[in-house]
mmCIF file of C-alpha atoms in Angstrom:
data_model
loop_
_atom_site.group_PDB
_atom_site.id
_atom_site.type_symbol
_atom_site.label_atom_id
_atom_site.label_comp_id
_atom_site.label_asym_id
_atom_site.label_seq_id
_atom_site.Cartn_x
_atom_site.Cartn_y
_atom_site.Cartn_z
ATOM 1 C CA MET H 1 78.221 94.289 77.935
ATOM 2 C CA THR H 2 78.693 93.835 74.183
ATOM 3 C CA PRO H 3 82.286 93.340 72.975
ATOM 4 C CA THR H 4 82.361 96.669 71.066
ATOM 5 C CA LEU H 5 81.056 98.581 74.068
ATOM 6 C CA TYR H 6 83.698 96.969 76.335
ATOM 7 C CA GLU H 7 86.349 97.742 73.736
ATOM 8 C CA TRP H 8 85.268 101.413 73.806
ATOM 9 C CA LEU H 9 85.388 101.419 77.621
ATOM 10 C CA ARG H 10 89.004 100.216 77.506
ATOM 11 C CA GLN H 11 90.070 102.664 74.817
ATOM 12 C CA SER H 12 88.337 105.864 75.896
ATOM 13 C CA PRO H 13 90.206 108.392 78.077
ATOM 14 C CA LEU H 14 86.822 109.156 79.640
ATOM 15 C CA THR H 15 86.986 105.906 81.662
ATOM 16 C CA GLY H 16 90.257 106.782 83.410
ATOM 17 C CA ILE H 17 89.259 110.376 84.167
ATOM 18 C CA PHE H 18 85.816 109.455 85.459
ATOM 19 C CA LEU H 19 87.046 106.541 87.616
ATOM 20 C CA THR H 20 89.780 108.726 89.164
ATOM 21 C CA LEU H 21 87.364 111.531 90.055
ATOM 22 C CA LEU H 22 84.848 109.049 91.425
ATOM 23 C CA ALA H 23 87.492 107.263 93.554
ATOM 24 C CA TYR H 24 88.716 110.623 94.886
ATOM 25 C CA ARG H 25 85.169 111.768 95.709
ATOM 26 C CA VAL H 26 84.478 108.564 97.671
ATOM 27 C CA ALA H 27 87.884 108.878 99.410
ATOM 28 C CA LEU H 28 86.982 112.453 100.428
ATOM 29 C CA SER H 29 83.751 111.211 102.016
ATOM 30 C CA VAL H 30 85.616 108.459 103.849
ATOM 31 C CA SER H 31 88.210 110.974 105.080
ATOM 32 C CA ARG H 32 85.472 113.351 106.328
ATOM 33 C CA ARG H 33 83.515 110.498 107.902
ATOM 34 C CA TYR H 34 86.591 109.570 109.980
ATOM 35 C CA HIS H 35 87.466 113.222 110.662
ATOM 36 C CA GLY H 36 90.697 113.167 108.675
ATOM 37 C CA HIS H 37 92.110 110.065 110.411
ATOM 38 C CA PRO H 38 95.597 109.392 108.978
ATOM 39 C CA LEU H 39 94.597 105.962 107.649
ATOM 40 C CA ALA H 40 91.640 107.580 105.840
ATOM 41 C CA ASN H 41 94.244 109.433 103.722
ATOM 42 C CA THR H 42 92.647 110.450 100.408
ATOM 43 C CA VAL H 43 95.544 109.209 98.231
ATOM 44 C CA LEU H 44 95.677 105.849 100.045
ATOM 45 C CA VAL H 45 91.901 105.249 99.971
ATOM 46 C CA GLY H 46 91.466 106.706 96.477
ATOM 47 C CA ALA H 47 94.282 104.659 94.918
ATOM 48 C CA GLY H 48 93.062 101.541 96.782
ATOM 49 C CA LEU H 49 89.506 101.944 95.472
ATOM 50 C CA LEU H 50 90.834 102.560 91.996
ATOM 51 C CA ILE H 51 93.038 99.440 92.002
ATOM 52 C CA VAL H 52 90.055 97.360 93.104
ATOM 53 C CA SER H 53 87.824 98.803 90.372
ATOM 54 C CA LEU H 54 90.478 98.332 87.668
ATOM 55 C CA LEU H 55 90.872 94.685 88.687
ATOM 56 C CA ALA H 56 87.080 94.233 88.767
ATOM 57 C CA LEU H 57 86.652 95.783 85.304
ATOM 58 C CA GLY H 58 89.633 93.883 83.895
ATOM 59 C CA LEU H 59 91.372 97.100 82.825
ATOM 60 C CA SER H 60 95.157 97.269 82.621
ATOM 61 C CA PHE H 61 97.074 100.201 84.097
ATOM 62 C CA ASP H 62 98.017 101.386 80.591
ATOM 63 C CA GLU H 63 94.364 101.475 79.515
ATOM 64 C CA TYR H 64 93.411 103.358 82.665
ATOM 65 C CA PHE H 65 96.292 105.792 82.256
ATOM 66 C CA ARG H 66 95.026 106.942 78.832
ATOM 67 C CA GLY H 67 92.598 109.198 80.686
ATOM 68 C CA ALA H 68 94.333 109.462 84.064
ATOM 69 C CA SER H 69 97.395 111.040 82.435
ATOM 70 C CA PHE H 70 95.315 114.221 81.971
ATOM 71 C CA ILE H 71 94.801 114.396 85.724
ATOM 72 C CA GLN H 72 98.442 113.617 86.477
ATOM 73 C CA PHE H 73 99.466 116.369 84.054
ATOM 74 C CA LEU H 74 97.963 118.972 86.411
ATOM 75 C CA LEU H 75 100.692 118.130 88.965
ATOM 76 C CA GLY H 76 102.977 120.489 87.035
ATOM 77 C CA PRO H 77 100.907 123.694 87.282
ATOM 78 C CA VAL H 78 99.903 122.855 90.877
ATOM 79 C CA THR H 79 103.584 122.485 91.820
ATOM 80 C CA VAL H 80 104.225 125.955 90.355
ATOM 81 C CA ALA H 81 101.247 127.245 92.372
ATOM 82 C CA LEU H 82 103.051 126.252 95.614
ATOM 83 C CA ALA H 83 104.884 129.576 95.200
ATOM 84 C CA ILE H 84 101.761 131.449 96.370
ATOM 85 C CA PRO H 85 101.338 129.964 99.868
ATOM 86 C CA LEU H 86 105.112 130.145 100.212
ATOM 87 C CA TYR H 87 105.055 133.873 99.456
ATOM 88 C CA ASN H 88 102.270 134.313 102.016
ATOM 89 C CA ASN H 89 104.673 132.850 104.598
ATOM 90 C CA LEU H 90 107.629 134.957 103.491
ATOM 91 C CA ALA H 91 108.117 136.588 106.900
ATOM 92 C CA ARG H 92 108.361 133.226 108.706
ATOM 93 C CA LEU H 93 110.564 131.859 105.946
ATOM 94 C CA LYS H 94 113.029 134.773 106.263
ATOM 95 C CA ARG H 95 113.112 134.432 110.041
ATOM 96 C CA SER H 96 114.054 130.736 109.989
ATOM 97 C CA ALA H 97 115.799 130.325 106.627
ATOM 98 C CA PHE H 98 119.016 128.909 108.121
ATOM 99 C CA ALA H 99 117.257 126.346 110.328
ATOM 100 C CA ILE H 100 115.014 125.232 107.454
ATOM 101 C CA LEU H 101 117.811 124.918 104.891
ATOM 102 C CA SER H 102 120.020 122.999 107.329
ATOM 103 C CA SER H 103 117.292 120.516 108.182
ATOM 104 C CA ILE H 104 116.568 119.999 104.476
ATOM 105 C CA VAL H 105 120.210 119.035 103.892
ATOM 106 C CA VAL H 106 120.289 116.768 106.970
ATOM 107 C CA GLY H 107 116.915 115.254 105.989
ATOM 108 C CA SER H 108 117.915 114.578 102.369
ATOM 109 C CA VAL H 109 121.082 112.803 103.477
ATOM 110 C CA THR H 110 119.082 110.757 106.010
ATOM 111 C CA GLY H 111 116.541 109.896 103.315
ATOM 112 C CA VAL H 112 119.169 108.422 101.016
ATOM 113 C CA ALA H 113 121.471 106.899 103.661
ATOM 114 C CA SER H 114 118.722 105.220 105.724
ATOM 115 C CA ALA H 115 117.179 103.548 102.671
ATOM 116 C CA VAL H 116 120.544 102.292 101.389
ATOM 117 C CA LEU H 117 121.797 101.057 104.785
ATOM 118 C CA ILE H 118 118.547 99.339 105.788
ATOM 119 C CA ALA H 119 118.195 97.730 102.341
ATOM 120 C CA VAL H 120 121.779 96.422 102.554
ATOM 121 C CA ALA H 121 121.054 95.108 106.056
ATOM 122 C CA PHE H 122 118.084 93.194 104.593
ATOM 123 C CA ASP H 123 120.386 91.780 101.918
ATOM 124 C CA MET H 124 118.516 93.316 98.964
ATOM 125 C CA PRO H 125 120.039 92.952 95.485
ATOM 126 C CA PRO H 126 122.122 95.988 94.358
ATOM 127 C CA GLN H 127 119.652 97.115 91.673
ATOM 128 C CA ILE H 128 116.878 97.366 94.257
ATOM 129 C CA VAL H 129 119.159 99.198 96.707
ATOM 130 C CA LEU H 130 120.012 101.745 93.999
ATOM 131 C CA SER H 131 116.334 102.172 93.109
ATOM 132 C CA LEU H 132 115.514 102.807 96.782
ATOM 133 C CA ALA H 133 118.142 105.524 97.280
ATOM 134 C CA PRO H 134 116.245 108.516 95.794
ATOM 135 C CA ARG H 135 112.805 107.573 97.202
ATOM 136 C CA SER H 136 112.308 110.774 99.229
ATOM 137 C CA ALA H 137 112.590 112.999 96.137
ATOM 138 C CA THR H 138 109.642 113.784 93.864
ATOM 139 C CA THR H 139 108.989 111.242 91.091
ATOM 140 C CA PRO H 140 110.721 112.972 88.130
ATOM 141 C CA ILE H 141 113.887 113.633 90.150
ATOM 142 C CA ALA H 142 113.905 110.123 91.623
ATOM 143 C CA ILE H 143 113.602 108.605 88.149
ATOM 144 C CA GLY H 144 116.518 110.694 86.886
ATOM 145 C CA VAL H 145 118.707 109.865 89.892
ATOM 146 C CA ALA H 146 117.893 106.140 89.782
ATOM 147 C CA GLU H 147 118.854 106.076 86.121
ATOM 148 C CA ALA H 148 122.109 107.917 86.797
ATOM 149 C CA ILE H 149 123.255 105.593 89.604
ATOM 150 C CA GLY H 150 122.214 102.315 87.960
ATOM 151 C CA GLY H 151 118.843 101.562 89.562
ATOM 152 C CA ILE H 152 115.568 100.694 87.791
ATOM 153 C CA PRO H 153 113.674 103.949 87.055
ATOM 154 C CA THR H 154 110.132 102.497 87.058
ATOM 155 C CA LEU H 155 110.788 100.636 90.302
ATOM 156 C CA ALA H 156 112.182 103.838 91.830
ATOM 157 C CA ALA H 157 108.905 105.572 90.871
ATOM 158 C CA ALA H 158 106.898 102.911 92.715
ATOM 159 C CA PHE H 159 109.101 103.336 95.826
ATOM 160 C CA VAL H 160 108.545 107.100 95.672
ATOM 161 C CA ILE H 161 104.766 106.659 95.709
ATOM 162 C CA VAL H 162 104.774 104.143 98.570
ATOM 163 C CA THR H 163 107.164 106.390 100.538
ATOM 164 C CA GLY H 164 104.864 109.369 99.964
ATOM 165 C CA ILE H 165 101.822 107.467 101.207
ATOM 166 C CA ILE H 166 103.673 106.140 104.297
ATOM 167 C CA GLY H 167 104.941 109.654 105.100
ATOM 168 C CA ALA H 168 101.528 111.238 104.547
ATOM 169 C CA VAL H 169 99.922 108.715 106.907
ATOM 170 C CA LEU H 170 102.608 108.837 109.652
ATOM 171 C CA ALA H 171 103.819 112.460 109.745
ATOM 172 C CA LYS H 172 101.052 114.054 111.793
ATOM 173 C CA PRO H 173 100.625 111.208 114.353
ATOM 174 C CA LEU H 174 104.412 110.925 114.821
ATOM 175 C CA LEU H 175 104.932 114.634 115.441
ATOM 176 C CA THR H 176 101.886 114.831 117.711
ATOM 177 C CA LEU H 177 103.314 111.910 119.694
ATOM 178 C CA LEU H 178 106.608 113.811 120.051
ATOM 179 C CA ARG H 179 104.684 116.969 121.030
ATOM 180 C CA MET H 180 106.019 118.903 118.052
ATOM 181 C CA ASN H 181 102.970 120.970 117.186
ATOM 182 C CA ASP H 182 104.594 123.640 115.033
ATOM 183 C CA ASP H 183 103.087 123.891 111.522
ATOM 184 C CA VAL H 184 106.478 124.843 110.064
ATOM 185 C CA VAL H 185 108.132 121.719 111.546
ATOM 186 C CA LEU H 186 105.273 119.499 110.360
ATOM 187 C CA GLY H 187 105.456 121.007 106.873
ATOM 188 C CA VAL H 188 109.235 120.872 106.418
ATOM 189 C CA ALA H 189 109.611 117.329 107.806
ATOM 190 C CA THR H 190 106.735 116.044 105.664
ATOM 191 C CA GLY H 191 108.051 117.747 102.520
ATOM 192 C CA ILE H 192 111.514 116.230 103.074
ATOM 193 C CA ALA H 193 110.316 112.702 103.864
ATOM 194 C CA ALA H 194 107.189 112.425 101.722
ATOM 195 C CA HIS H 195 107.443 114.942 98.790
ATOM 196 C CA GLY H 196 104.191 115.842 96.967
ATOM 197 C CA ILE H 197 101.898 113.248 98.514
ATOM 198 C CA GLY H 198 102.904 114.436 101.993
ATOM 199 C CA THR H 199 102.524 118.052 100.872
ATOM 200 C CA ALA H 200 98.986 117.396 99.621
ATOM 201 C CA ARG H 201 98.188 115.790 102.977
ATOM 202 C CA VAL H 202 99.476 118.607 105.213
ATOM 203 C CA PHE H 203 97.682 121.187 103.040
ATOM 204 C CA GLN H 204 94.493 119.622 104.420
ATOM 205 C CA ILE H 205 95.789 120.421 107.930
ATOM 206 C CA SER H 206 97.109 123.974 107.456
ATOM 207 C CA GLU H 207 98.112 126.345 104.660
ATOM 208 C CA THR H 208 101.371 127.198 106.436
ATOM 209 C CA ALA H 209 102.355 123.532 106.793
ATOM 210 C CA GLY H 210 101.490 123.014 103.116
ATOM 211 C CA ALA H 211 103.581 125.987 101.989
ATOM 212 C CA PHE H 212 106.656 124.846 103.897
ATOM 213 C CA ALA H 213 106.151 121.260 102.733
ATOM 214 C CA GLY H 214 106.135 122.504 99.137
ATOM 215 C CA LEU H 215 109.347 124.430 99.653
ATOM 216 C CA ALA H 216 111.027 121.495 101.439
ATOM 217 C CA MET H 217 109.889 119.098 98.723
ATOM 218 C CA GLY H 218 111.422 121.243 95.981
ATOM 219 C CA LEU H 219 114.735 121.770 97.769
ATOM 220 C CA THR H 220 114.981 118.134 98.899
ATOM 221 C CA GLY H 221 114.718 117.233 95.217
ATOM 222 C CA PHE H 222 117.672 119.495 94.370
ATOM 223 C CA VAL H 223 119.795 118.252 97.272
ATOM 224 C CA THR H 224 118.963 114.576 96.621
ATOM 225 C CA ALA H 225 119.936 114.913 92.952
ATOM 226 C CA VAL H 226 123.350 116.230 94.023
ATOM 227 C CA VAL H 227 123.975 114.127 97.139
ATOM 228 C CA ALA H 228 122.520 110.693 96.252
ATOM 229 C CA PRO H 229 125.154 109.643 93.663
ATOM 230 C CA LEU H 230 128.031 110.650 95.991
ATOM 231 C CA LEU H 231 126.475 109.111 99.082
ATOM 232 C CA VAL H 232 125.595 105.825 97.379
ATOM 233 C CA HIS H 233 129.120 105.539 96.031
ATOM 234 C CA PHE H 234 130.543 106.192 99.494
ATOM 235 C CA LEU H 235 128.165 103.829 101.347
ATOM 236 C CA LEU H 236 128.459 100.908 98.942
ATOM 237 C CA SER H 237 132.214 100.990 98.393
ATOM 238 C CA MET K 1 90.679 130.808 85.651
ATOM 239 C CA ILE K 2 92.228 131.216 82.169
ATOM 240 C CA GLU K 3 94.662 133.809 83.491
ATOM 241 C CA THR K 4 95.551 131.597 86.453
ATOM 242 C CA PHE K 5 96.483 128.749 84.124
ATOM 243 C CA LEU K 6 98.407 131.104 81.841
ATOM 244 C CA TRP K 7 100.534 132.154 84.825
ATOM 245 C CA LEU K 8 101.081 128.619 86.116
ATOM 246 C CA LEU K 9 101.696 126.927 82.771
ATOM 247 C CA GLY K 10 103.871 129.832 81.635
ATOM 248 C CA TYR K 11 106.198 129.456 84.619
ATOM 249 C CA GLN K 12 106.259 125.689 84.257
ATOM 250 C CA PHE K 13 107.105 126.163 80.593
ATOM 251 C CA ALA K 14 110.007 128.495 81.435
ATOM 252 C CA GLY K 15 111.286 126.047 84.076
ATOM 253 C CA GLU K 16 111.014 123.137 81.660
ATOM 254 C CA LEU K 17 112.896 125.039 78.926
ATOM 255 C CA LEU K 18 115.725 125.977 81.296
ATOM 256 C CA ALA K 19 116.070 122.480 82.819
ATOM 257 C CA ARG K 20 116.150 120.857 79.391
ATOM 258 C CA SER K 21 118.522 123.315 77.787
ATOM 259 C CA LEU K 22 120.988 122.889 80.672
ATOM 260 C CA GLY K 23 120.425 119.138 80.929
ATOM 261 C CA TRP K 24 119.519 119.315 84.641
ATOM 262 C CA PRO K 25 117.653 116.323 86.106
ATOM 263 C CA ILE K 26 115.329 118.731 87.954
ATOM 264 C CA PRO K 27 111.638 118.901 87.018
ATOM 265 C CA GLY K 28 110.648 122.097 85.195
ATOM 266 C CA ALA K 29 107.696 122.592 87.547
ATOM 267 C CA VAL K 30 110.000 122.843 90.588
ATOM 268 C CA LEU K 31 112.117 125.481 88.819
ATOM 269 C CA GLY K 32 108.868 127.208 87.753
ATOM 270 C CA MET K 33 107.800 127.349 91.406
ATOM 271 C CA LEU K 34 111.084 129.023 92.380
ATOM 272 C CA PHE K 35 110.803 131.532 89.466
ATOM 273 C CA LEU K 36 107.215 132.419 90.381
ATOM 274 C CA PHE K 37 108.243 132.810 94.035
ATOM 275 C CA LEU K 38 111.077 135.178 93.031
ATOM 276 C CA THR K 39 108.670 137.122 90.777
ATOM 277 C CA LEU K 40 106.214 137.562 93.666
ATOM 278 C CA CYS K 41 109.056 138.758 95.927
ATOM 279 C CA LEU K 42 110.141 141.297 93.301
ATOM 280 C CA ARG K 43 106.666 142.643 92.552
ATOM 281 C CA LYS K 44 105.821 142.530 96.299
ATOM 282 C CA GLY K 45 102.357 141.082 95.828
ATOM 283 C CA ILE K 46 100.212 138.307 94.355
ATOM 284 C CA PRO K 47 98.144 138.954 91.183
ATOM 285 C CA ASP K 48 94.379 138.883 91.936
ATOM 286 C CA THR K 49 93.674 135.903 89.719
ATOM 287 C CA LEU K 50 96.269 133.764 91.547
ATOM 288 C CA ARG K 51 95.241 134.987 94.995
ATOM 289 C CA HIS K 52 91.636 134.059 94.231
ATOM 290 C CA ASN K 53 91.999 130.730 92.403
ATOM 291 C CA VAL K 54 95.136 129.050 93.785
ATOM 292 C CA PRO K 55 93.851 128.235 97.307
ATOM 293 C CA ARG K 56 90.865 126.395 95.779
ATOM 294 C CA LEU K 57 93.227 124.488 93.505
ATOM 295 C CA MET K 58 95.487 123.425 96.406
ATOM 296 C CA THR K 59 92.675 121.854 98.465
ATOM 297 C CA HIS K 60 92.381 119.102 95.857
ATOM 298 C CA MET K 61 96.084 118.424 95.306
ATOM 299 C CA SER K 62 95.611 114.831 96.601
ATOM 300 C CA LEU K 63 93.460 113.972 93.578
ATOM 301 C CA LEU K 64 96.460 114.417 91.277
ATOM 302 C CA PHE K 65 98.453 111.620 93.006
ATOM 303 C CA ILE K 66 95.758 108.964 92.674
ATOM 304 C CA PRO K 67 96.825 107.886 89.139
ATOM 305 C CA ALA K 68 100.438 107.405 90.335
ATOM 306 C CA GLY K 69 99.141 105.565 93.413
ATOM 307 C CA ALA K 70 97.221 103.174 91.193
ATOM 308 C CA GLY K 71 100.490 102.730 89.270
ATOM 309 C CA ILE K 72 101.638 100.452 92.091
ATOM 310 C CA LEU K 73 99.384 97.901 90.379
ATOM 311 C CA ALA K 74 101.803 97.855 87.439
ATOM 312 C CA PHE K 75 104.842 97.232 89.690
ATOM 313 C CA TRP K 76 103.119 94.787 91.999
ATOM 314 C CA PRO K 77 105.051 91.662 90.907
ATOM 315 C CA LEU K 78 108.378 93.407 91.668
ATOM 316 C CA LEU K 79 107.215 94.862 94.979
ATOM 317 C CA ALA K 80 105.678 91.579 96.134
ATOM 318 C CA GLU K 81 108.852 89.552 95.595
ATOM 319 C CA ARG K 82 110.090 90.187 99.160
ATOM 320 C CA PRO K 83 107.050 91.796 100.739
ATOM 321 C CA LEU K 84 108.225 91.891 104.374
ATOM 322 C CA ALA K 85 111.746 93.193 103.777
ATOM 323 C CA MET K 86 110.401 95.700 101.257
ATOM 324 C CA ALA K 87 107.767 97.017 103.674
ATOM 325 C CA ALA K 88 110.329 97.176 106.488
ATOM 326 C CA VAL K 89 112.866 99.147 104.429
ATOM 327 C CA LEU K 90 110.296 101.686 103.215
ATOM 328 C CA LEU K 91 108.633 102.076 106.604
ATOM 329 C CA LEU K 92 111.838 102.355 108.654
ATOM 330 C CA SER K 93 113.658 104.701 106.297
ATOM 331 C CA THR K 94 110.630 107.001 105.919
ATOM 332 C CA LEU K 95 110.183 107.087 109.710
ATOM 333 C CA ALA K 96 113.898 107.839 110.199
ATOM 334 C CA THR K 97 113.785 110.659 107.640
ATOM 335 C CA LEU K 98 110.681 112.230 109.222
ATOM 336 C CA LEU K 99 112.081 111.924 112.722
ATOM 337 C CA ILE K 100 115.567 113.284 112.025
ATOM 338 C CA SER K 101 114.267 116.176 109.889
ATOM 339 C CA ALA K 102 111.737 117.200 112.532
ATOM 340 C CA LEU K 103 114.256 116.916 115.393
ATOM 341 C CA THR K 104 116.926 118.909 113.516
ATOM 342 C CA LEU K 105 114.502 121.712 112.684
ATOM 343 C CA THR K 106 113.028 121.848 116.201
ATOM 344 C CA LEU K 107 116.500 122.021 117.735
ATOM 345 C CA LEU K 108 117.716 124.747 115.372
ATOM 346 C CA LEU K 109 114.544 126.833 115.785
ATOM 347 C CA HIS K 110 114.820 126.490 119.541
ATOM 348 C CA ARG K 111 118.466 127.573 119.543
ATOM 349 C CA GLN K 112 117.610 130.536 117.316
ATOM 350 C CA LYS K 113 114.846 131.626 119.696
ATOM 351 C CA SER K 114 116.965 131.391 122.839
ATOM 352 C CA ARG K 115 119.782 133.296 121.129
ATOM 353 C CA LYS K 116 117.363 136.109 120.251
ATOM 354 C CA ILE K 117 116.105 136.296 123.841
ATOM 355 C CA ARG K 118 119.677 136.520 125.167
ATOM 356 C CA SER K 119 120.727 139.291 122.777
#
């Protein structure tokens, strides 16, 4: 490739958009080929393929993100759209509102407390512990919370993504193992533990699970923003 | 499709404006979702454009997380400093959160059901 052509490839937003769509399309095929096996998760495979191709092409994340930011931008409107499946499940939501809200509070507290306690047990430095605390919340909330309690915002964002992928991969097998086959339970637990990435995953399993995951994700964000600073202060003092 | 995006972006916009004007650390899109949900409850139905287009949009939600997933590349040096402890913390705490949330909800739903049967 000539230097000017390579320069264009690194500068153009087209590269990032095209590579992301291509990686996702291949990940979809892999997921279908293995009949939706948890490890064939589309975010995991897609991001893995993308990392490999960025390294192969010698592109930095910033260069890639020039185009990929357009795709990431759509997360906003799609989050708003979660209101529709939720409304379709209004009857079930009304019937179990108390149980769902209670488990979201319990789950948010567990999300923060388990990360802090386990990280302290592994003797992690305080800044890392504080960046781990909000990892069950969605990225923008986690960044805000990490900043407020003295963690490293960008590191917190990375923990959020890894948490989401782990949750998306493990949720269904874990609940099947425990013989919990209710779509509402799958959805709420995944939304609490694995925010948007988990929500995207359970949407592939059922619309009901996806709707409840979306609701749980949103509320877990609220609760984490309120509870994390208090809980961290209490646990670390 | 245009109308669908006007609805979705409009609610996100409203959520964003509210969050920023009040200085809340909550993403505008999450507030937008709650506003749209309340609107649907009040008007007791989903507009045709949303009913038709949103389900197709949701099937490909995973695509939107791939850029952030690739972002791990940028943080790799930090994450790889203590790879085993890091993996253990993330894995164990995510498992604990999943497990406790699912158990709490199952228990509460079960109690609710048996109470209804008794009454």
